[in-house]
Amino acid sequence: MTPLQARLPLLLAALWWGSLTAMGGVAVPVLQAHLSSPTQAAAACAALLAAQTWISIACCALLLVVSKRKYAERQEAWAQAVMVFVLGGLLLALVAQYGMAPRVAARQGAVWQYAAVAMQVLQWLCALCTLWKVAALAGRGEEEATLPA
């Protein structure tokens, strides 16, 4: 396994968590605070969150692809530890974007806004758990690789 292949899951998990943190924790609140009209802010935030959904889908899909090497009988160790979080985060991203976002955009009530925010937070937690576990397992693998025989 090349060094890039070994570190790719960590990079993907970091990109997934980082994009959720940057968009949901920084960009969206800044837009809402500084755009003059609520309608303008909602449209800009919806566009950012839609772009972030595609980042989440790509990262989760690539994590699924690299979770098992070609001709291997079992998944990689990191994949066994995080698969529920990757699949959960992917499902949350899809439901938030295609189930909740249209209702929020149509202003069908504050309940949909709260539900969408809750799904973003849950997705952020899935990404954090994935990053945490992949980083821990990657660190353990590097330690074992550098130990003298």
Phi, psi and omega in degrees: 000131180285160178302325179294317178297324180290326183265349183303315178301321179293318178296317180294317179296320179293319177296317180299307181294318181296321179292320177297319181294315182293315183286305185284330183265340183236300189296311183296312178298324179294316177300315181296327181281331189250347176276140189290320183252141178299328179293318178296316180297317181296319180294317179294318179295320178297319179295318178296316182291329175294318177296320179294326177299319179293326175295316178298314180299315181296314181296315180295317179297317179292324175298321177295320181294316183274003183288344180219126178288155180301133179068008178280147179279330183235162175291162173298156182300319180296324183291323178297327182281335189240000187303320181296325180287321179295312180294320177296316178296321177296314179297317179298319179298315181293317180293319179297317184286316188257348177254316184268315186303318178298325179288323176294316180296326179278001180053054180273014175129156182292335180302321180293324177296315179296321178295320179295319177296318178299320178293323176296317180295317178296321177295320177299319178294320176299316179295320179296314178298320178297311180299316183299312183289319179296318179296318180296316181288326178293319178296320179293320179294321178291323178298315180295326181289333183264353179289137177291149182281000000 
